[in-house]
């Protein structure tokens, strides 16, 4: 097995695979990096001359792609050729929560991972290092290994776990200066050699003391745990936000006061309408499922409560809108500012906006959405995915306008669902004048200047205040 990697293939050109490989290629001009995907449209978008057409919006990503693309970074649909040529293969395919069968709604669906492993086994003619990049349940490496060893062509495989900790919206920054890189592998001579090969790739730009190496299972579990801890902080502060509302405390002041304790720290203490994104919920559900499968019911219940609290927060926000608008929102226009699960991304997976919209549509409100980066088609597909009502009904009750002022015109209320910076800079006086009165703002992200809004004449509801 070679220790110096020359040729990398990454299966899956999504939110994780695309940016990660772009940075690896940029920092290692001597390594050929090919990112492959079965989705031809996605690959075409990665190859588009107009960098605004890249399939993923991440600040700074266009410059990295511009520098490395067609130098040593390639995007292709020829999965077999890339596997064949590579000495190191990253698996970066999606692992959604299962929607059927055993573990439905909880366990990760490993269908795509297994298909990848089978494809690698079929195609590989030389020894390979296979790196799990997707977030996976603990001991998935065992599954991959078993498939590779039992169906392969007799070639040797080493499996590594190298979970990605990047957050969307800051992906490039996180990749350029990661808090840590984690690499797990088998504690055998060949395993250690494989770990060293991947350490070598990262050490082109990451200080060696920030590259942690562990056994496979620790690495896999660390990823789930990191996300569970972060999500738990959000649910903890969200739980307190309701208590603040009834007691007269201000959740931001509480968060600031506790965050000054260096043992607690200030991050991930912003109360909100609820966390979203592709990782938090999925990873906790995975943790819960694994704990249950080992009979650790107390452990499972403890972590499940983080999700229950998050669902409750979304529900509570929608209920507050309905109640404040005199318990009747049928036929009323409600403007949504933001649809993405957080700012600076076009990703909408598990976004709180979807659930709040769904609940308001149930009451027959007319939702009009403006988001700087999310397409109307994506919003409809998010709603349809919930499967609560027909596509035609969803299209009737939820529309999209590309201008924020038009979006808010004649609305009874504005709900802020994403913390896009541009919202703060709007001409709120102008927005107020064009709205129905009384005009309400429900700030689900705590981003606006509430005093200023109240001075203009708005009635403001902010979480935890
Ligand atoms: C997360 C992890 O941060 C990252 O390390 C991991 O690799 C993937 O999952 P991401 O989902 O991109 O990243 O977003 P993150 O910034 O963690 O935010 C997740 C959600 O929590 C967002 O909806 C955000 O708005 C919400 N959040 C975050 C809060 O409501 N309050 C906070 O204080 C922080
Ligand atoms: P993530 O957030 O984990 O990166 P995404 O859904 O954004 O997830 O990306 C995963 C990508 O993996 C998708 O573009 C999908 O088409 C691709 N994919 C899934 N299975 C395979 C496969 N067997 N071969 C190649 N690409 C795959």
Coordinates of C-alpha atoms and ligand atoms in Angstrom, one line a residue:
X1 CA 0.0 0.0 0.0
X2 CA 1.4 3.4 -1.0
X3 CA 1.8 6.0 1.7
X4 CA 2.0 9.0 -0.5
X5 CA -1.4 9.6 -2.1
X6 CA -1.4 10.7 -5.7
X7 CA -4.9 10.2 -6.8
X8 CA -8.1 10.9 -4.8
X9 CA -11.6 10.1 -5.8
X10 CA -14.6 11.4 -3.9
X11 CA -18.0 9.7 -4.4
X12 CA -20.7 12.3 -3.9
X13 CA -20.5 16.0 -5.0
X14 CA -22.8 17.4 -2.3
X15 CA -22.5 19.9 0.5
X16 CA -19.7 17.9 2.1
X17 CA -17.9 16.3 -0.8
X18 CA -17.8 19.4 -3.1
X19 CA -16.2 22.0 -0.8
X20 CA -14.0 19.5 1.1
X21 CA -12.4 18.2 -2.1
X22 CA -12.1 21.7 -3.6
X23 CA -10.0 22.7 -0.6
X24 CA -8.0 19.5 -0.5
X25 CA -7.2 20.0 -4.2
X26 CA -6.3 23.7 -3.8
X27 CA -3.9 22.8 -0.9
X28 CA -2.4 19.8 -2.6
X29 CA -1.6 20.7 -6.3
X30 CA 0.3 17.5 -6.7
X31 CA -2.7 15.3 -5.9
X32 CA -5.3 14.7 -8.6
X33 CA -8.8 15.0 -7.1
X34 CA -11.8 13.7 -9.0
X35 CA -15.3 14.3 -7.5
X36 CA -17.9 12.0 -9.0
X37 CA -21.7 11.9 -8.7
X38 CA -24.5 10.0 -10.3
X39 CA -26.4 13.2 -10.6
X40 CA -25.3 14.6 -14.0
X41 CA -27.0 17.9 -13.5
X42 CA -25.0 18.5 -10.3
X43 CA -21.7 17.6 -12.0
X44 CA -22.6 19.9 -14.9
X45 CA -23.2 22.7 -12.4
X46 CA -19.8 22.1 -10.7
X47 CA -18.2 22.4 -14.2
X48 CA -20.2 25.5 -15.1
X49 CA -18.1 28.4 -16.4
X50 CA -20.3 30.9 -14.6
X51 CA -19.3 30.3 -10.9
X52 CA -22.6 31.7 -9.8
X53 CA -24.1 28.4 -11.1
X54 CA -22.1 26.2 -8.7
X55 CA -24.7 23.8 -7.1
X56 CA -23.7 25.0 -3.6
X57 CA -23.6 28.5 -2.3
X58 CA -20.7 29.0 0.2
X59 CA -18.9 32.2 0.6
X60 CA -15.4 32.0 -0.9
X61 CA -16.0 28.6 -2.6
X62 CA -16.0 30.1 -6.1
X63 CA -12.4 31.3 -5.7
X64 CA -11.2 27.9 -4.5
X65 CA -12.9 26.2 -7.4
X66 CA -11.6 28.7 -9.9
X67 CA -8.0 28.1 -8.8
X68 CA -8.1 24.3 -8.7
X69 CA -10.7 23.2 -11.2
X70 CA -9.2 21.6 -14.3
X71 CA -5.7 22.0 -12.8
X72 CA -6.0 19.0 -10.3
X73 CA -9.7 19.2 -9.4
X74 CA -12.2 17.5 -11.7
X75 CA -15.9 16.8 -11.6
X76 CA -17.2 13.8 -13.4
X77 CA -20.0 11.3 -13.7
X78 CA -17.7 8.5 -14.6
X79 CA -17.7 6.9 -11.2
X80 CA -16.0 3.6 -12.3
X81 CA -13.0 5.3 -14.0
X82 CA -12.4 7.6 -10.9
X83 CA -12.5 4.6 -8.5
X84 CA -10.2 2.6 -10.7
X85 CA -7.6 5.4 -10.9
X86 CA -7.6 6.4 -7.2
X87 CA -5.5 5.2 -4.3
X88 CA -7.7 6.9 -1.8
X89 CA -11.6 7.0 -2.1
X90 CA -13.7 9.3 0.0
X91 CA -17.4 8.2 0.4
X92 CA -19.4 11.4 0.7
X93 CA -22.9 10.3 -0.2
X94 CA -26.1 11.2 1.6
X95 CA -27.2 9.2 4.6
X96 CA -30.8 10.4 5.3
X97 CA -32.9 9.1 8.1
X98 CA -34.7 6.0 7.1
X99 CA -38.3 6.5 5.9
X100 CA -39.3 2.9 5.9
X101 CA -38.9 -0.4 7.6
X102 CA -36.9 -1.1 10.8
X103 CA -35.5 2.0 12.4
X104 CA -37.9 4.2 10.3
X105 CA -37.7 7.8 11.3
X106 CA -34.5 7.2 13.4
X107 CA -31.8 5.1 11.9
X108 CA -29.6 6.3 9.0
X109 CA -30.4 4.8 5.7
X110 CA -27.2 3.2 4.6
X111 CA -28.5 2.2 1.1
X112 CA -26.3 4.7 -0.7
X113 CA -23.2 3.8 1.4
X114 CA -23.7 0.2 0.7
X115 CA -24.1 0.8 -3.1
X116 CA -20.8 2.8 -3.0
X117 CA -19.0 0.0 -1.2
X118 CA -20.3 -2.6 -3.7
X119 CA -19.3 -0.4 -6.6
X120 CA -15.8 0.1 -5.2
X121 CA -15.5 -3.7 -4.6
X122 CA -16.5 -4.4 -8.2
X123 CA -14.2 -1.9 -9.9
X124 CA -11.1 -1.8 -7.8
X125 CA -8.1 -3.7 -9.2
X126 CA -5.4 -2.2 -6.9
X127 CA -5.2 -1.6 -3.1
X128 CA -7.3 1.3 -1.9
X129 CA -7.8 3.4 1.2
X130 CA -11.5 4.0 1.7
X131 CA -12.4 7.0 3.8
X132 CA -15.9 7.5 5.4
X133 CA -16.7 11.2 5.1
X134 CA -20.4 11.0 5.4
X135 CA -21.8 11.1 8.9
X136 CA -22.5 7.5 9.8
X137 CA -23.7 5.4 12.7
X138 CA -21.0 3.9 14.8
X139 CA -19.6 0.7 13.3
X140 CA -20.5 1.4 9.7
X141 CA -16.8 0.9 8.9
X142 CA -17.5 -2.7 9.8
X143 CA -20.2 -3.0 7.2
X144 CA -18.1 -1.3 4.5
X145 CA -15.2 -3.6 5.3
X146 CA -17.3 -6.7 5.2
X147 CA -18.7 -5.8 1.7
X148 CA -15.3 -4.8 0.4
X149 CA -13.6 -8.0 1.6
X150 CA -16.2 -10.4 0.6
X151 CA -17.2 -9.2 -2.8
X152 CA -13.9 -7.7 -4.0
X153 CA -11.3 -8.8 -6.5
X154 CA -8.8 -9.8 -3.8
X155 CA -7.4 -6.4 -3.5
X156 CA -6.6 -4.9 0.0
X157 CA -8.7 -2.2 1.5
X158 CA -8.1 0.0 4.5
X159 CA -11.1 1.8 6.0
X160 CA -10.6 5.2 7.6
X161 CA -13.2 7.4 9.3
X162 CA -12.6 11.1 8.7
X163 CA -15.8 12.9 9.8
X164 CA -16.4 16.4 8.5
X165 CA -17.1 19.1 11.0
X166 CA -17.7 22.0 8.6
X167 CA -20.7 24.1 9.2
X168 CA -22.7 25.3 6.2
X169 CA -22.2 29.0 5.3
X170 CA -18.7 28.9 6.8
X171 CA -17.6 25.8 5.0
X172 CA -14.5 27.2 3.3
X173 CA -13.4 29.0 6.4
X174 CA -13.9 25.8 8.5
X175 CA -12.0 23.8 6.0
X176 CA -9.1 26.2 5.8
X177 CA -8.6 26.5 9.5
X178 CA -10.3 23.5 11.2
X179 CA -10.4 23.3 15.0
X180 CA -9.3 19.8 14.5
X181 CA -9.2 17.1 11.8
X182 CA -10.2 13.6 13.1
X183 CA -8.9 10.5 11.5
X184 CA -9.9 7.0 12.8
X185 CA -8.4 3.8 11.6
X186 CA -7.6 0.3 12.5
X187 CA -4.8 0.0 15.1
X188 CA -2.8 -2.4 12.9
X189 CA 0.4 -1.7 10.9
X190 CA -1.5 -1.3 7.7
X191 CA -4.2 0.7 9.4
X192 CA -1.6 3.1 10.8
X193 CA 0.0 3.4 7.4
X194 CA -3.4 4.4 5.9
X195 CA -3.9 6.9 8.7
X196 CA -0.4 8.4 8.0
X197 CA -1.3 8.8 4.3
X198 CA -4.4 10.8 5.1
X199 CA -2.6 12.8 7.8
X200 CA -0.1 13.7 5.0
X201 CA -2.9 15.1 2.8
X202 CA -4.2 17.4 5.6
X203 CA -0.8 18.4 6.9
X204 CA -0.3 20.4 3.7
X205 CA -2.2 23.2 5.5
X206 CA -3.5 22.0 8.9
X207 CA -0.9 22.2 11.8
X208 CA 0.0 18.6 12.8
X209 CA -1.1 19.2 16.4
X210 CA -4.7 19.8 15.1
X211 CA -4.8 16.4 13.4
X212 CA -6.1 13.8 15.9
X213 CA -5.9 10.1 15.2
X214 CA -8.0 7.5 17.0
X215 CA -9.4 4.1 16.5
X216 CA -12.3 3.8 14.0
X217 CA -15.2 3.6 16.5
X218 CA -14.0 6.6 18.5
X219 CA -13.9 8.7 15.4
X220 CA -17.3 7.6 14.2
X221 CA -18.9 8.3 17.6
X222 CA -17.1 11.6 18.0
X223 CA -18.9 13.1 15.1
X224 CA -22.4 12.1 16.4
X225 CA -21.4 13.3 19.8
X226 CA -20.1 16.7 18.7
X227 CA -23.4 17.4 16.8
X228 CA -25.5 16.1 19.7
X229 CA -23.7 18.4 22.2
X230 CA -24.1 21.5 19.9
X231 CA -27.8 20.7 19.3
X232 CA -28.3 20.2 23.0
X233 CA -27.1 23.7 23.8
X234 CA -29.6 25.1 21.3
X235 CA -32.4 23.1 22.9
X236 CA -31.3 24.0 26.4
X237 CA -31.4 27.8 25.6
X238 CA -34.7 27.3 23.7
X239 CA -36.2 25.6 26.7
X240 CA -35.3 28.5 28.8
X241 CA -36.6 31.0 26.2
X242 CA -40.2 30.1 27.1
X243 CA -39.4 30.5 30.8
X244 CA -37.9 33.9 30.1
X245 CA -41.1 34.9 28.3
X246 CA -43.3 34.2 31.3
X247 CA -41.0 35.5 34.0
X248 CA -39.8 38.7 32.3
X249 CA -36.2 37.6 31.9
X250 CA -34.5 38.3 28.6
X251 CA -33.0 35.2 27.0
X252 CA -30.2 37.1 25.3
X253 CA -29.1 38.6 28.6
X254 CA -29.3 35.2 30.3
X255 CA -27.2 33.6 27.4
X256 CA -24.7 36.4 27.7
X257 CA -24.4 36.0 31.4
X258 CA -23.9 32.3 31.4
X259 CA -21.7 32.3 28.3
X260 CA -19.1 34.5 30.1
X261 CA -18.4 31.5 32.3
X262 CA -15.4 30.1 30.5
X263 CA -16.5 26.6 31.3
X264 CA -19.7 27.2 29.4
X265 CA -18.5 29.5 26.6
X266 CA -20.6 31.9 24.5
X267 CA -21.3 29.8 21.3
X268 CA -24.5 28.0 20.4
X269 CA -26.5 29.8 23.0
X270 CA -28.7 31.9 20.6
X271 CA -32.3 31.0 21.1
X272 CA -34.2 30.6 17.9
X273 CA -37.3 29.1 16.3
X274 CA -35.4 25.8 16.3
X275 CA -32.3 24.3 14.8
X276 CA -32.4 22.8 11.3
X277 CA -29.8 21.5 8.8
X278 CA -29.0 18.0 7.6
X279 CA -27.0 16.9 10.6
X280 CA -28.3 17.8 14.1
X281 CA -31.6 15.9 14.0
X282 CA -30.3 13.0 12.0
X283 CA -27.2 12.5 14.1
X284 CA -29.2 12.6 17.4
X285 CA -31.8 10.2 16.0
X286 CA -28.9 7.9 15.1
X287 CA -27.5 8.2 18.6
X288 CA -30.9 7.4 20.1
X289 CA -31.3 4.5 17.8
X290 CA -27.9 3.0 18.6
X291 CA -28.5 3.5 22.3
X292 CA -31.9 1.8 22.1
X293 CA -30.5 -1.1 20.1
X294 CA -28.1 -1.8 22.9
X295 CA -30.9 -1.5 25.4
X296 CA -29.6 1.8 26.9
X297 CA -33.1 3.3 27.2
X298 CA -32.2 6.1 29.7
X299 CA -29.3 7.2 27.4
X300 CA -31.7 7.2 24.4
X301 CA -34.4 9.1 26.2
X302 CA -32.0 11.7 27.4
X303 CA -30.9 12.6 23.9
X304 CA -34.3 12.2 22.3
X305 CA -35.5 15.1 24.5
X306 CA -33.2 17.5 22.5
X307 CA -35.3 16.7 19.4
X308 CA -38.6 16.9 21.3
X309 CA -37.7 20.3 22.6
X310 CA -36.7 21.5 19.1
X311 CA -40.0 20.3 17.6
X312 CA -41.9 22.0 20.4
X313 CA -40.1 25.3 19.7
X314 CA -41.1 25.3 16.0
X315 CA -44.7 24.5 17.0
X316 CA -44.7 27.1 19.7
X317 CA -43.6 29.8 17.3
X318 CA -46.3 29.0 14.8
X319 CA -48.9 28.9 17.6
X320 CA -47.8 32.3 18.8
X321 CA -48.4 33.8 15.3
X322 CA -51.9 32.3 15.1
X323 CA -52.8 33.3 18.6
X324 CA -51.5 36.9 18.2
X325 CA -53.3 37.4 14.9
X326 CA -56.6 36.9 16.9
X327 CA -56.7 33.2 16.3
X328 CA -57.8 33.6 12.8
X329 CA -55.2 33.7 9.9
X330 CA -57.4 32.1 7.2
X331 CA -56.9 34.2 4.1
X332 CA -54.4 36.6 5.8
X333 CA -51.1 37.3 4.1
X334 CA -48.1 36.3 6.2
X335 CA -44.7 37.3 4.9
X336 CA -41.7 35.0 5.6
X337 CA -38.3 36.5 5.5
X338 CA -35.9 33.6 5.0
X339 CA -36.4 29.9 4.2
X340 CA -32.9 28.4 4.5
X341 CA -32.1 26.7 7.8
X342 CA -29.5 29.4 8.5
X343 CA -27.9 32.4 6.8
X344 CA -25.4 32.2 4.0
X345 CA -26.6 28.9 2.6
X346 CA -29.2 27.8 0.1
X347 CA -29.7 24.6 2.1
X348 CA -33.2 24.1 3.4
X349 CA -33.0 20.6 4.9
X350 CA -34.9 20.4 8.2
X351 CA -35.3 24.2 8.1
X352 CA -37.7 25.5 10.8
X353 CA -39.4 27.6 8.1
X354 CA -40.9 24.4 6.5
X355 CA -42.6 23.3 9.7
X356 CA -43.9 26.8 10.6
X357 CA -45.3 27.2 7.1
X358 CA -46.9 23.9 7.2
X359 CA -48.7 24.7 10.5
X360 CA -49.9 28.1 9.2
X361 CA -51.1 26.6 5.9
X362 CA -53.1 24.2 8.0
X363 CA -55.0 27.4 9.2
X364 CA -55.3 28.5 5.5
X365 CA -53.0 31.5 5.8
X366 CA -51.4 32.8 2.6
X367 CA -47.7 32.6 3.0
X368 CA -45.4 34.6 0.8
X369 CA -41.7 33.9 1.1
X370 CA -38.6 35.8 0.2
X371 CA -35.2 34.2 0.7
X372 CA -32.1 35.6 -1.0
X373 CA -30.8 32.2 -2.0
X374 CA -33.6 29.6 -2.0
X375 CA -35.6 28.9 -5.2
X376 CA -39.4 28.8 -5.3
X377 CA -39.1 25.2 -6.6
X378 CA -37.1 24.2 -3.6
X379 CA -39.7 25.6 -1.2
X380 CA -42.5 23.7 -2.8
X381 CA -40.5 20.5 -2.8
X382 CA -39.8 21.0 0.9
X383 CA -43.4 21.3 1.7
X384 CA -44.4 18.5 -0.6
X385 CA -41.9 16.3 1.1
X386 CA -43.8 16.6 4.4
X387 CA -46.7 15.0 2.6
X388 CA -49.4 16.9 4.6
X389 CA -51.5 18.0 1.6
X390 CA -51.6 18.0 -2.2
X391 CA -49.0 19.8 -4.3
X392 CA -51.7 22.0 -5.8
X393 CA -52.8 23.1 -2.3
X394 CA -49.2 23.9 -1.3
X395 CA -48.8 26.0 -4.5
X396 CA -52.0 27.9 -3.6
X397 CA -51.1 28.7 0.0
X398 CA -47.3 29.3 -0.4
X399 CA -45.9 31.7 -3.1
X400 CA -42.5 33.3 -3.6
X401 CA -41.6 36.8 -4.5
X402 CA -38.1 37.9 -5.3
X403 CA -38.4 41.3 -3.8
X404 CA -38.6 41.7 0.0
X405 CA -40.7 44.8 -0.1
X406 CA -43.3 43.2 -2.4
X407 CA -43.3 40.2 -0.2
X408 CA -44.2 42.3 2.9
X409 CA -46.7 44.5 1.1
X410 CA -50.3 44.2 2.5
X411 CA -49.1 41.5 4.9
X412 CA -50.6 41.2 8.4
X413 CA -47.4 39.9 9.8
X414 CA -43.8 39.2 9.0
X415 CA -42.1 36.1 10.3
X416 CA -38.3 36.1 10.3
X417 CA -37.1 32.5 9.8
X418 CA -33.5 32.9 8.8
X419 CA -31.0 35.4 10.1
X420 CA -29.8 36.8 6.7
X421 CA -27.8 40.0 7.4
X422 CA -29.6 42.0 4.7
X423 CA -32.9 41.9 6.7
X424 CA -31.4 44.4 9.2
X425 CA -30.6 46.9 6.5
X426 CA -34.1 47.1 5.0
X427 CA -36.1 50.3 5.1
X428 CA -38.5 49.2 7.8
X429 CA -40.5 52.4 7.8
X430 CA -41.3 51.7 4.1
X431 CA -42.2 48.1 4.9
X432 CA -44.5 49.3 7.8
X433 CA -46.4 51.8 5.7
X434 CA -47.3 49.2 3.1
X435 CA -48.6 46.6 5.6
X436 CA -52.0 45.9 7.1
X437 CA -52.4 47.4 10.6
X438 CA -51.7 46.5 13.2
X439 CA -48.5 45.3 11.7
X440 CA -46.7 42.4 13.5
X441 CA -43.1 41.1 13.3
X442 CA -42.3 37.7 14.7
X443 CA -38.5 37.5 14.9
X444 CA -37.7 33.9 15.1
X445 CA -34.0 34.5 14.9
X446 CA -33.5 37.6 17.2
X447 CA -31.8 39.5 14.4
X448 CA -33.8 42.8 14.1
X449 CA -33.6 46.0 16.1
X450 CA -36.8 45.5 18.1
X451 CA -36.8 49.0 19.7
X452 CA -36.5 50.6 16.3
X453 CA -39.3 48.5 15.0
X454 CA -41.5 49.4 17.9
X455 CA -40.8 53.1 17.4
X456 CA -42.0 52.8 13.8
X457 CA -45.2 51.2 15.0
X458 CA -44.7 47.5 14.7
X459 CA -45.9 45.1 17.3
X460 CA -42.9 42.8 17.9
X461 CA -42.7 39.3 19.2
X462 CA -39.2 38.0 19.9
X463 CA -38.4 34.6 21.3
X464 CA -37.4 34.6 24.9
X465 CA -38.3 38.2 25.6
Ligands
LIG1 C1 -23.5 21.5 12.1 C2 -22.2 21.5 12.9 O1 -22.0 22.8 13.4 C3 -21.1 21.1 12.1 O2 -19.9 21.0 12.9 C4 -21.4 19.7 11.5 O3 -20.3 19.3 10.6 C5 -22.7 19.7 10.7 O4 -23.7 20.2 11.5 P1 -24.6 23.1 10.3 O5 -25.8 22.2 10.3 O6 -24.1 23.5 8.9 O7 -23.4 22.5 11.1 O8 -25.1 24.4 11.0 P2 -24.9 25.1 12.5 O9 -24.2 26.4 12.3 O10 -24.3 24.1 13.4 O11 -26.4 25.4 12.9 C6 -27.4 24.4 13.0 C7 -28.7 25.0 13.3 O12 -28.7 25.4 14.7 C8 -29.1 26.2 12.5 O13 -30.5 26.1 12.1 C9 -28.9 27.4 13.3 O14 -29.7 28.4 13.0 C10 -29.2 26.8 14.7 N1 -28.6 27.5 15.8 C11 -27.2 27.5 15.9 C12 -29.3 28.1 16.8 O15 -30.6 28.1 16.7 N2 -28.7 28.8 17.8 C13 -27.3 28.8 17.9 O16 -26.9 29.4 18.9 C14 -26.6 28.1 17.0
LIG2 P1 -24.1 15.8 2.0 O1 -24.7 16.9 2.8 O2 -23.8 14.6 2.9 O3 -22.9 16.1 1.2 P2 -25.7 15.7 -0.4 O4 -27.1 15.1 -0.5 O5 -25.5 17.1 -0.5 O6 -25.2 15.2 1.1 O7 -24.8 15.0 -1.4 C1 -24.6 13.6 -1.6 C2 -24.4 13.3 -3.1 O8 -24.1 11.9 -3.2 C3 -25.6 13.6 -4.0 O9 -25.3 14.5 -5.0 C4 -25.9 12.2 -4.6 O10 -26.3 12.3 -6.0 C5 -24.5 11.5 -4.5 N1 -24.6 10.0 -4.5 C6 -25.4 9.2 -3.8 N2 -25.2 7.9 -4.1 C7 -24.2 7.9 -5.0 C8 -23.4 6.9 -5.7 N3 -23.7 5.6 -5.5 N4 -22.5 7.2 -6.6 C9 -22.2 8.5 -6.8 N5 -22.9 9.6 -6.2 C10 -23.8 9.3 -5.3

